[in-house]
Amino acid sequence: MTAIQVIIAFYFLSVTLATALLSMPFTQKPGVKIPFIDTLFTAASSVSVTGLASVDIGESYSRAGIWVLMGIFQVGGLGVMMLSTFFYLVLKRRIGLKQRQLIMTDTNQFTMSGMVRMLREILLLIFSIQIVGGLILGIYFIPFYNGDIGEAMFQGLYNSVSAVTNAGVDITGYSLTPFVNDYFVQFITILLIIAGGIGFPVLIEVRRFLFEKNTLIPFRFSLFVKVTTLTYFALLVVGGLLIWAMENNYYFKGASLSEGFFNSMFLSATSRSAGLSTIDISSLTDPTLLVVSLLMFIGASPSSVGGGIRTTTFAIMMLFLYSVVRGRNHIYIFGRELHQEDVRKALAVGIFASVLCVGAIVTLGYTENASLMAVIFEVFSAFGTSGLSMGLTGDLSSIGKIIIILLMFIGRVGIMYMMLSLRRKNEPKNAIRLPKEKIITG
């Protein structure tokens, strides 16, 4: 097996183990009987940190089950190999070459140099952000839970873990709709979502820029970090402004300027992968739902907790179109030229993902009794591991649930990994070049 095939097998095994754990009596509330397909759906949604749920999580699972879900979020969000390495470090076990190769593959890195140090930084950063976010939200929730400090701190920690891992699994039945006018909770949650979705390399380079400056050698952000950060925040701002403009005379009609703006920005942030919501998604207009669907399709950044085609893929595709319009043979950005191999991969991912999602939409259009818009939204939400829904998830047929499970799994693992997993380990390259001939296009 190739390293990529091993990684996919580990994620498949994680879904299997998660299903077994969530089937245990101690994880479910007394008297609750959850069908196997719904348990599998919940496990796949948790490992892929999507957030879609075919059952009411808060009414179905016990407090112990919720803690199990939080553990599954960590496995799915941080990655199987990253967490396994964490236990290796805790137990002071030696990390061999094969393990390092798997870590490199799972975290989308190009070299094994400094891999263990990088993982230590990522784990420390992510766990610290989760704890700090949990404390801030927990303290803030105390009045909301009538002074019950234990419940407030638990809800704060759960929401922090759910936001940072971009899981978005709701255990209250209301998500964050009670905080539709609470901009503090929305702002903190947006920061937590960004921390998980912008990409681990971005967090590491920002930390090094702030705390490890070398006066002799000027610090320079990598091209990946520049492109990722620019694309991520451009989509966040543009998406929020589009939602605000399109719903200003509809959903936000009569609402204050701040309410419309903050909720639009929150929806733009959460649609990329988090799945938390402060408003009724099904009440939005179709043009807005299409914009949100596109944001979910793009998803988060590579080497993050999110899914979708990823921000860098979208950026390269847009740069490719720009270069074609300008008549250029190469793509330039930030004073650098992109590798043609990266351009080919981005185009392949975009095309494969589009075909996959269109196929799923057509299939669900026949198997489900729902509007086309609800089906489109559900498919893009699953593929982008977003977790937002117009209410179709609970009414899916068994076939529909299996299709959504596959979309969630592929969205989390990554389109490129799924394509490369089909390649043989020692695939011979074509040594023979055939004659070229032009073909009419356009």
CSV table of C-alpha atoms in Angstrom, one decimal:
chain,number,residue,atom,x,y,z
A,1,MET,CA,0.0,0.0,0.0
A,2,THR,CA,1.1,3.5,-0.7
A,3,ALA,CA,1.3,6.1,2.0
A,4,ILE,CA,-1.9,7.7,0.8
A,5,GLN,CA,-3.7,4.4,0.7
A,6,VAL,CA,-2.6,3.8,4.3
A,7,ILE,CA,-3.9,7.2,5.4
A,8,ILE,CA,-7.3,6.5,3.8
A,9,ALA,CA,-7.4,3.1,5.4
A,10,PHE,CA,-6.7,4.7,8.8
A,11,TYR,CA,-9.6,7.2,8.3
A,12,PHE,CA,-11.9,4.3,7.3
A,13,LEU,CA,-10.8,2.4,10.4
A,14,SER,CA,-11.5,5.6,12.5
A,15,VAL,CA,-15.1,5.7,11.1
A,16,THR,CA,-15.5,2.0,12.0
A,17,LEU,CA,-14.2,2.4,15.5
A,18,ALA,CA,-16.3,5.6,16.0
A,19,THR,CA,-19.4,3.6,14.9
A,20,ALA,CA,-18.6,0.9,17.4
A,21,LEU,CA,-18.1,3.4,20.2
A,22,LEU,CA,-21.3,5.3,19.5
A,23,SER,CA,-23.2,2.0,19.4
A,24,MET,CA,-22.2,1.3,23.1
A,25,PRO,CA,-25.0,1.6,25.6
A,26,PHE,CA,-23.1,4.1,27.8
A,27,THR,CA,-22.9,6.6,24.9
A,28,GLN,CA,-26.6,6.6,24.4
A,29,LYS,CA,-29.3,7.9,26.6
A,30,PRO,CA,-31.5,5.3,28.4
A,31,GLY,CA,-34.4,4.0,26.3
A,32,VAL,CA,-32.9,5.4,23.1
A,33,LYS,CA,-32.4,3.0,20.2
A,34,ILE,CA,-30.5,4.5,17.3
A,35,PRO,CA,-30.6,2.6,14.0
A,36,PHE,CA,-27.2,1.4,12.7
A,37,ILE,CA,-27.4,3.6,9.6
A,38,ASP,CA,-27.8,6.7,11.8
A,39,THR,CA,-25.0,5.6,14.1
A,40,LEU,CA,-22.8,5.1,11.0
A,41,PHE,CA,-23.9,8.5,9.7
A,42,THR,CA,-23.1,10.2,13.0
A,43,ALA,CA,-19.7,8.5,13.1
A,44,ALA,CA,-18.8,9.5,9.6
A,45,SER,CA,-20.0,13.1,10.2
A,46,SER,CA,-17.9,13.3,13.4
A,47,VAL,CA,-14.7,11.8,11.8
A,48,SER,CA,-15.0,14.0,8.8
A,49,VAL,CA,-15.9,16.9,11.2
A,50,THR,CA,-18.9,17.8,9.0
A,51,GLY,CA,-21.7,18.4,11.5
A,52,LEU,CA,-24.6,16.9,9.6
A,53,ALA,CA,-26.8,14.7,11.8
A,54,SER,CA,-29.7,12.4,10.9
A,55,VAL,CA,-30.8,12.2,14.6
A,56,ASP,CA,-31.0,14.8,17.4
A,57,ILE,CA,-27.6,14.5,19.0
A,58,GLY,CA,-28.6,16.1,22.3
A,59,GLU,CA,-31.6,13.9,22.7
A,60,SER,CA,-29.9,10.7,21.6
A,61,TYR,CA,-26.5,10.7,23.3
A,62,SER,CA,-25.5,10.8,26.9
A,63,ARG,CA,-23.0,13.1,28.5
A,64,ALA,CA,-20.4,10.3,28.1
A,65,GLY,CA,-21.4,10.0,24.5
A,66,ILE,CA,-20.8,13.8,24.0
A,67,TRP,CA,-17.3,13.4,25.4
A,68,VAL,CA,-16.7,10.5,23.0
A,69,LEU,CA,-17.9,12.8,20.2
A,70,MET,CA,-15.4,15.5,21.2
A,71,GLY,CA,-12.7,12.9,21.1
A,72,ILE,CA,-13.8,11.9,17.6
A,73,PHE,CA,-13.7,15.5,16.5
A,74,GLN,CA,-10.1,15.7,17.5
A,75,VAL,CA,-9.2,12.6,15.5
A,76,GLY,CA,-11.0,13.9,12.5
A,77,GLY,CA,-9.9,17.5,12.8
A,78,LEU,CA,-6.3,17.1,13.6
A,79,GLY,CA,-5.8,13.9,11.6
A,80,VAL,CA,-5.2,10.3,12.5
A,81,MET,CA,-1.4,10.4,12.1
A,82,MET,CA,-1.0,13.6,14.0
A,83,LEU,CA,-2.8,12.3,17.1
A,84,SER,CA,-1.1,8.9,16.9
A,85,THR,CA,2.2,10.8,16.9
A,86,PHE,CA,1.1,12.8,19.9
A,87,PHE,CA,0.7,9.5,21.9
A,88,TYR,CA,4.1,8.4,20.6
A,89,LEU,CA,5.6,11.6,22.0
A,90,VAL,CA,3.7,11.2,25.3
A,91,LEU,CA,5.0,7.6,25.7
A,92,LYS,CA,8.5,8.7,24.6
A,93,ARG,CA,8.4,6.2,21.7
A,94,ARG,CA,10.8,6.5,18.7
A,95,ILE,CA,9.1,7.8,15.6
A,96,GLY,CA,10.5,5.9,12.6
A,97,LEU,CA,10.9,6.7,9.0
A,98,LYS,CA,7.7,5.1,7.9
A,99,GLN,CA,5.8,7.0,10.6
A,100,ARG,CA,7.3,10.2,9.5
A,101,GLN,CA,6.4,9.5,5.9
A,102,LEU,CA,2.8,8.9,6.8
A,103,ILE,CA,2.8,12.1,8.9
A,104,MET,CA,4.2,14.1,6.0
A,105,THR,CA,1.4,12.7,3.7
A,106,ASP,CA,-1.4,13.3,6.2
A,107,THR,CA,-0.3,16.9,6.8
A,108,ASN,CA,0.3,17.7,3.1
A,109,GLN,CA,4.0,18.5,3.6
A,110,PHE,CA,6.8,18.3,1.0
A,111,THR,CA,9.6,17.1,3.3
A,112,MET,CA,10.1,15.0,6.4
A,113,SER,CA,12.6,17.5,7.8
A,114,GLY,CA,11.5,19.0,11.1
A,115,MET,CA,8.2,17.0,11.0
A,116,VAL,CA,8.1,16.1,14.7
A,117,ARG,CA,8.9,19.7,15.8
A,118,MET,CA,6.1,21.0,13.5
A,119,LEU,CA,3.6,18.5,15.0
A,120,ARG,CA,4.5,19.6,18.5
A,121,GLU,CA,3.8,23.2,17.5
A,122,ILE,CA,0.5,22.3,15.8
A,123,LEU,CA,-0.8,20.3,18.7
A,124,LEU,CA,0.3,22.9,21.3
A,125,LEU,CA,-1.3,25.7,19.3
A,126,ILE,CA,-4.6,23.9,18.6
A,127,PHE,CA,-5.1,22.5,22.1
A,128,SER,CA,-4.2,25.9,23.6
A,129,ILE,CA,-6.7,27.7,21.4
A,130,GLN,CA,-9.4,25.2,22.3
A,131,ILE,CA,-8.8,25.6,26.0
A,132,VAL,CA,-8.6,29.4,25.9
A,133,GLY,CA,-11.7,29.6,23.7
A,134,GLY,CA,-13.5,27.2,26.1
A,135,LEU,CA,-12.6,29.2,29.1
A,136,ILE,CA,-13.8,32.5,27.5
A,137,LEU,CA,-17.1,31.1,26.3
A,138,GLY,CA,-17.6,29.1,29.5
A,139,ILE,CA,-17.3,32.1,31.7
A,140,TYR,CA,-19.5,34.1,29.4
A,141,PHE,CA,-22.1,31.4,29.4
A,142,ILE,CA,-22.5,31.3,33.2
A,143,PRO,CA,-25.4,33.8,33.3
A,144,PHE,CA,-27.0,32.1,30.3
A,145,TYR,CA,-27.1,28.8,32.2
A,146,ASN,CA,-28.5,30.4,35.4
A,147,GLY,CA,-25.2,30.3,37.3
A,148,ASP,CA,-24.6,26.6,36.7
A,149,ILE,CA,-20.8,26.9,36.3
A,150,GLY,CA,-20.2,23.2,35.5
A,151,GLU,CA,-22.7,23.2,32.6
A,152,ALA,CA,-21.6,26.6,31.4
A,153,MET,CA,-17.9,25.5,31.3
A,154,PHE,CA,-18.8,22.2,29.6
A,155,GLN,CA,-20.9,24.0,26.9
A,156,GLY,CA,-18.1,26.5,26.5
A,157,LEU,CA,-15.5,23.8,26.0
A,158,TYR,CA,-17.7,21.8,23.6
A,159,ASN,CA,-18.4,24.9,21.5
A,160,SER,CA,-14.7,25.8,21.4
A,161,VAL,CA,-13.7,22.2,20.3
A,162,SER,CA,-16.6,22.1,17.8
A,163,ALA,CA,-15.6,25.4,16.3
A,164,VAL,CA,-11.8,24.9,16.2
A,165,THR,CA,-12.2,21.4,14.7
A,166,ASN,CA,-14.9,22.8,12.4
A,167,ALA,CA,-17.2,19.9,13.5
A,168,GLY,CA,-20.3,22.1,14.1
A,169,VAL,CA,-22.3,19.2,15.7
A,170,ASP,CA,-25.2,20.7,17.6
A,171,ILE,CA,-26.1,19.2,21.0
A,172,THR,CA,-28.7,21.8,22.1
A,173,GLY,CA,-31.1,21.7,19.1
A,174,TYR,CA,-30.6,25.4,18.5
A,175,SER,CA,-27.0,25.7,17.4
A,176,LEU,CA,-26.0,29.3,18.1
A,177,THR,CA,-29.4,30.9,17.2
A,178,PRO,CA,-29.9,32.1,20.9
A,179,PHE,CA,-26.9,34.3,20.2
A,180,VAL,CA,-28.2,35.9,17.0
A,181,ASN,CA,-27.7,39.3,18.6
A,182,ASP,CA,-24.7,38.5,20.8
A,183,TYR,CA,-21.8,39.7,18.7
A,184,PHE,CA,-19.2,38.7,21.3
A,185,VAL,CA,-20.1,35.0,21.0
A,186,GLN,CA,-20.2,35.4,17.2
A,187,PHE,CA,-16.8,37.1,17.1
A,188,ILE,CA,-15.1,34.6,19.4
A,189,THR,CA,-16.6,31.7,17.4
A,190,ILE,CA,-15.4,33.2,14.1
A,191,LEU,CA,-11.9,33.5,15.4
A,192,LEU,CA,-12.0,29.8,16.6
A,193,ILE,CA,-13.4,28.7,13.2
A,194,ILE,CA,-10.6,30.6,11.4
A,195,ALA,CA,-7.9,29.1,13.7
A,196,GLY,CA,-9.0,25.6,12.6
A,197,GLY,CA,-9.8,26.3,9.0
A,198,ILE,CA,-7.0,28.6,7.8
A,199,GLY,CA,-4.4,25.9,7.8
A,200,PHE,CA,-1.8,24.7,10.3
A,201,PRO,CA,1.2,26.0,8.4
A,202,VAL,CA,-0.3,29.5,8.6
A,203,LEU,CA,-0.7,29.3,12.4
A,204,ILE,CA,2.9,28.1,12.7
A,205,GLU,CA,4.4,30.8,10.5
A,206,VAL,CA,2.4,33.5,12.3
A,207,ARG,CA,3.6,32.2,15.6
A,208,ARG,CA,7.2,32.2,14.5
A,209,PHE,CA,6.8,35.7,13.0
A,210,LEU,CA,5.5,37.0,16.3
A,211,PHE,CA,7.7,35.2,18.8
A,212,GLU,CA,10.8,33.8,17.0
A,213,LYS,CA,12.1,36.8,15.0
A,214,ASN,CA,15.7,36.7,13.9
A,215,THR,CA,17.3,40.1,13.5
A,216,LEU,CA,20.0,38.7,11.2
A,217,ILE,CA,17.7,36.9,8.8
A,218,PRO,CA,14.5,38.8,7.8
A,219,PHE,CA,11.5,36.6,8.2
A,220,ARG,CA,9.6,35.7,5.0
A,221,PHE,CA,6.2,34.1,4.8
A,222,SER,CA,6.0,31.2,2.4
A,223,LEU,CA,4.1,31.5,-0.9
A,224,PHE,CA,1.6,28.9,0.5
A,225,VAL,CA,0.8,31.0,3.5
A,226,LYS,CA,0.5,34.2,1.4
A,227,VAL,CA,-1.9,32.6,-1.1
A,228,THR,CA,-3.9,30.8,1.6
A,229,THR,CA,-4.3,33.8,3.8
A,230,LEU,CA,-5.3,36.1,1.0
A,231,THR,CA,-7.8,33.7,-0.5
A,232,TYR,CA,-9.3,32.7,2.9
A,233,PHE,CA,-10.0,36.2,4.0
A,234,ALA,CA,-11.0,37.4,0.5
A,235,LEU,CA,-13.7,34.7,0.4
A,236,LEU,CA,-14.7,35.5,4.0
A,237,VAL,CA,-15.2,39.2,3.4
A,238,VAL,CA,-16.7,38.9,-0.2
A,239,GLY,CA,-19.0,36.1,0.9
A,240,GLY,CA,-20.2,38.0,3.9
A,241,LEU,CA,-20.9,41.2,1.9
A,242,LEU,CA,-22.7,39.2,-0.8
A,243,ILE,CA,-24.9,37.5,1.7
A,244,TRP,CA,-25.6,40.9,3.4
A,245,ALA,CA,-26.4,42.6,0.2
A,246,MET,CA,-28.7,39.9,-1.1
A,247,GLU,CA,-30.6,39.4,2.2
A,248,ASN,CA,-30.8,43.1,3.2
A,249,ASN,CA,-34.3,43.4,1.8
A,250,TYR,CA,-35.4,39.9,2.6
A,251,TYR,CA,-34.2,38.0,5.7
A,252,PHE,CA,-32.5,41.0,7.3
A,253,LYS,CA,-35.3,43.4,6.4
A,254,GLY,CA,-36.1,45.5,9.5
A,255,ALA,CA,-33.0,44.3,11.3
A,256,SER,CA,-30.4,46.7,12.5
A,257,LEU,CA,-27.2,47.3,10.4
A,258,SER,CA,-25.0,45.5,13.0
A,259,GLU,CA,-27.3,42.5,13.1
A,260,GLY,CA,-27.3,42.0,9.4
A,261,PHE,CA,-23.6,42.6,9.0
A,262,PHE,CA,-22.5,40.3,11.9
A,263,ASN,CA,-24.8,37.4,11.0
A,264,SER,CA,-23.8,37.7,7.3
A,265,MET,CA,-20.1,37.5,8.2
A,266,PHE,CA,-20.8,34.7,10.6
A,267,LEU,CA,-22.6,32.7,7.9
A,268,SER,CA,-19.7,33.3,5.5
A,269,ALA,CA,-17.2,32.0,8.1
A,270,THR,CA,-19.2,29.0,9.2
A,271,SER,CA,-20.2,27.9,5.7
A,272,ARG,CA,-16.6,27.2,4.8
A,273,SER,CA,-16.5,24.2,7.1
A,274,ALA,CA,-17.8,24.9,10.6
A,275,GLY,CA,-21.6,24.3,10.2
A,276,LEU,CA,-22.7,26.4,13.2
A,277,SER,CA,-25.6,28.8,12.5
A,278,THR,CA,-27.2,31.8,14.1
A,279,ILE,CA,-30.0,32.1,11.6
A,280,ASP,CA,-32.6,29.9,9.9
A,281,ILE,CA,-30.8,28.7,6.8
A,282,SER,CA,-34.0,27.5,5.1
A,283,SER,CA,-35.5,31.0,5.2
A,284,LEU,CA,-32.8,32.5,3.0
A,285,THR,CA,-33.4,33.2,-0.7
A,286,ASP,CA,-32.2,30.9,-3.4
A,287,PRO,CA,-29.4,33.2,-4.7
A,288,THR,CA,-28.0,33.4,-1.2
A,289,LEU,CA,-28.2,29.7,-0.8
A,290,LEU,CA,-26.2,29.3,-4.0
A,291,VAL,CA,-23.5,31.6,-2.8
A,292,VAL,CA,-23.3,29.7,0.5
A,293,SER,CA,-23.2,26.4,-1.5
A,294,LEU,CA,-20.2,27.8,-3.5
A,295,LEU,CA,-18.4,28.7,-0.2
A,296,MET,CA,-19.1,25.2,1.1
A,297,PHE,CA,-17.8,23.7,-2.1
A,298,ILE,CA,-14.5,25.7,-1.8
A,299,GLY,CA,-14.2,24.8,1.9
A,300,ALA,CA,-11.2,25.5,4.1
A,301,SER,CA,-7.5,25.6,3.5
A,302,PRO,CA,-5.2,22.6,2.9
A,303,SER,CA,-3.5,21.1,6.0
A,304,SER,CA,-6.5,22.3,8.1
A,305,VAL,CA,-9.5,20.6,9.8
A,306,GLY,CA,-11.8,21.5,6.9
A,307,GLY,CA,-12.9,19.9,3.6
A,308,GLY,CA,-14.0,21.0,0.1
A,309,ILE,CA,-11.7,21.6,-2.9
A,310,ARG,CA,-9.6,23.9,-0.6
A,311,THR,CA,-8.8,27.6,-0.9
A,312,THR,CA,-5.5,27.1,-2.8
A,313,THR,CA,-7.2,25.0,-5.4
A,314,PHE,CA,-9.8,27.7,-6.0
A,315,ALA,CA,-7.1,30.4,-6.1
A,316,ILE,CA,-5.0,28.5,-8.6
A,317,MET,CA,-8.0,27.9,-10.8
A,318,MET,CA,-8.9,31.6,-10.8
A,319,LEU,CA,-5.3,32.5,-11.5
A,320,PHE,CA,-5.3,30.0,-14.4
A,321,LEU,CA,-8.3,31.7,-15.9
A,322,TYR,CA,-6.8,35.1,-15.5
A,323,SER,CA,-3.6,34.0,-17.2
A,324,VAL,CA,-5.5,32.5,-20.1
A,325,VAL,CA,-7.5,35.7,-20.5
A,326,ARG,CA,-4.2,37.7,-20.5
A,327,GLY,CA,-2.6,35.4,-22.9
A,328,ARG,CA,0.1,34.2,-20.5
A,329,ASN,CA,1.7,30.7,-20.6
A,330,HIS,CA,2.7,30.8,-16.9
A,331,ILE,CA,1.0,31.8,-13.6
A,332,TYR,CA,2.7,34.4,-11.4
A,333,ILE,CA,1.7,35.6,-7.9
A,334,PHE,CA,3.7,37.4,-5.2
A,335,GLY,CA,6.8,37.5,-7.4
A,336,ARG,CA,6.8,33.7,-7.9
A,337,GLU,CA,5.8,31.3,-10.7
A,338,LEU,CA,3.6,28.4,-9.9
A,339,HIS,CA,4.6,24.9,-10.9
A,340,GLN,CA,2.7,23.5,-13.8
A,341,GLU,CA,2.2,20.3,-11.8
A,342,ASP,CA,0.3,22.3,-9.1
A,343,VAL,CA,-1.9,23.9,-11.8
A,344,ARG,CA,-2.7,20.5,-13.3
A,345,LYS,CA,-3.6,19.1,-9.8
A,346,ALA,CA,-5.8,22.1,-9.0
A,347,LEU,CA,-7.7,21.7,-12.3
A,348,ALA,CA,-8.1,18.0,-11.8
A,349,VAL,CA,-9.4,18.4,-8.3
A,350,GLY,CA,-11.9,21.1,-9.4
A,351,ILE,CA,-13.2,19.0,-12.3
A,352,PHE,CA,-13.3,15.7,-10.3
A,353,ALA,CA,-15.2,17.4,-7.4
A,354,SER,CA,-17.6,19.1,-9.8
A,355,VAL,CA,-18.4,15.8,-11.5
A,356,LEU,CA,-18.8,14.0,-8.1
A,357,CYS,CA,-21.1,16.7,-6.7
A,358,VAL,CA,-23.3,16.9,-9.8
A,359,GLY,CA,-23.6,13.1,-9.9
A,360,ALA,CA,-24.6,13.1,-6.2
A,361,ILE,CA,-27.2,15.9,-6.9
A,362,VAL,CA,-28.7,14.0,-9.8
A,363,THR,CA,-28.9,10.8,-7.7
A,364,LEU,CA,-30.4,12.4,-4.6
A,365,GLY,CA,-32.8,14.3,-6.9
A,366,TYR,CA,-34.3,10.9,-7.8
A,367,THR,CA,-34.1,9.2,-4.4
A,368,GLU,CA,-35.2,12.0,-2.1
A,369,ASN,CA,-38.5,13.8,-1.8
A,370,ALA,CA,-37.0,17.3,-1.6
A,371,SER,CA,-36.6,20.5,-3.6
A,372,LEU,CA,-33.6,20.8,-5.9
A,373,MET,CA,-32.2,23.6,-3.8
A,374,ALA,CA,-32.3,21.6,-0.6
A,375,VAL,CA,-30.5,18.7,-2.4
A,376,ILE,CA,-27.8,21.0,-3.9
A,377,PHE,CA,-27.3,22.6,-0.5
A,378,GLU,CA,-27.0,19.2,1.3
A,379,VAL,CA,-24.5,17.8,-1.2
A,380,PHE,CA,-22.2,20.8,-1.1
A,381,SER,CA,-22.5,20.9,2.7
A,382,ALA,CA,-21.4,17.2,2.9
A,383,PHE,CA,-18.6,17.6,0.4
A,384,GLY,CA,-17.3,20.8,2.0
A,385,THR,CA,-17.7,19.2,5.5
A,386,SER,CA,-19.7,22.2,6.5
A,387,GLY,CA,-22.7,20.7,8.2
A,388,LEU,CA,-25.2,23.4,7.4
A,389,SER,CA,-28.6,22.0,6.2
A,390,MET,CA,-32.0,23.2,5.1
A,391,GLY,CA,-33.5,20.4,7.1
A,392,LEU,CA,-33.1,17.5,4.7
A,393,THR,CA,-30.6,15.5,6.7
A,394,GLY,CA,-33.1,13.9,9.0
A,395,ASP,CA,-35.4,12.9,6.2
A,396,LEU,CA,-32.8,11.2,4.0
A,397,SER,CA,-33.5,7.7,2.7
A,398,SER,CA,-30.9,5.0,3.4
A,399,ILE,CA,-29.5,5.4,-0.1
A,400,GLY,CA,-29.3,9.2,0.5
A,401,LYS,CA,-27.5,8.7,3.8
A,402,ILE,CA,-24.9,6.4,2.2
A,403,ILE,CA,-24.3,9.0,-0.6
A,404,ILE,CA,-23.9,11.8,2.0
A,405,ILE,CA,-21.5,9.6,4.1
A,406,LEU,CA,-19.3,9.0,1.0
A,407,LEU,CA,-19.3,12.7,0.2
A,408,MET,CA,-18.3,13.6,3.8
A,409,PHE,CA,-15.5,11.0,3.8
A,410,ILE,CA,-14.1,12.1,0.4
A,411,GLY,CA,-14.5,15.8,1.4
A,412,ARG,CA,-12.4,15.3,4.5
A,413,VAL,CA,-9.8,13.0,3.1
A,414,GLY,CA,-9.4,15.1,0.0
A,415,ILE,CA,-10.1,14.7,-3.7
A,416,MET,CA,-6.4,14.5,-4.7
A,417,TYR,CA,-5.8,11.7,-2.1
A,418,MET,CA,-8.8,9.8,-3.5
A,419,MET,CA,-7.5,10.1,-7.0
A,420,LEU,CA,-3.9,9.2,-6.0
A,421,SER,CA,-5.1,6.2,-4.0
A,422,LEU,CA,-6.2,4.6,-7.2
A,423,ARG,CA,-2.7,4.8,-8.6
A,424,ARG,CA,-0.5,1.8,-8.3
A,425,LYS,CA,2.6,2.1,-6.2
A,426,ASN,CA,5.1,1.7,-9.1
A,427,GLU,CA,3.0,3.1,-11.9
A,428,PRO,CA,5.2,3.3,-15.0
A,429,LYS,CA,5.3,6.7,-16.7
A,430,ASN,CA,4.7,7.0,-20.4
A,431,ALA,CA,8.1,7.1,-22.1
A,432,ILE,CA,6.7,7.2,-25.6
A,433,ARG,CA,5.5,10.6,-27.0
A,434,LEU,CA,2.8,10.4,-29.7
A,435,PRO,CA,2.4,13.0,-32.5
A,436,LYS,CA,0.6,16.1,-31.6
A,437,GLU,CA,-2.5,17.4,-33.3
A,438,LYS,CA,-4.7,20.5,-32.5
A,439,ILE,CA,-8.4,20.2,-31.7
A,440,ILE,CA,-11.0,22.9,-31.9
A,441,THR,CA,-12.2,24.2,-28.5
A,442,GLY,CA,-14.4,27.0,-27.2
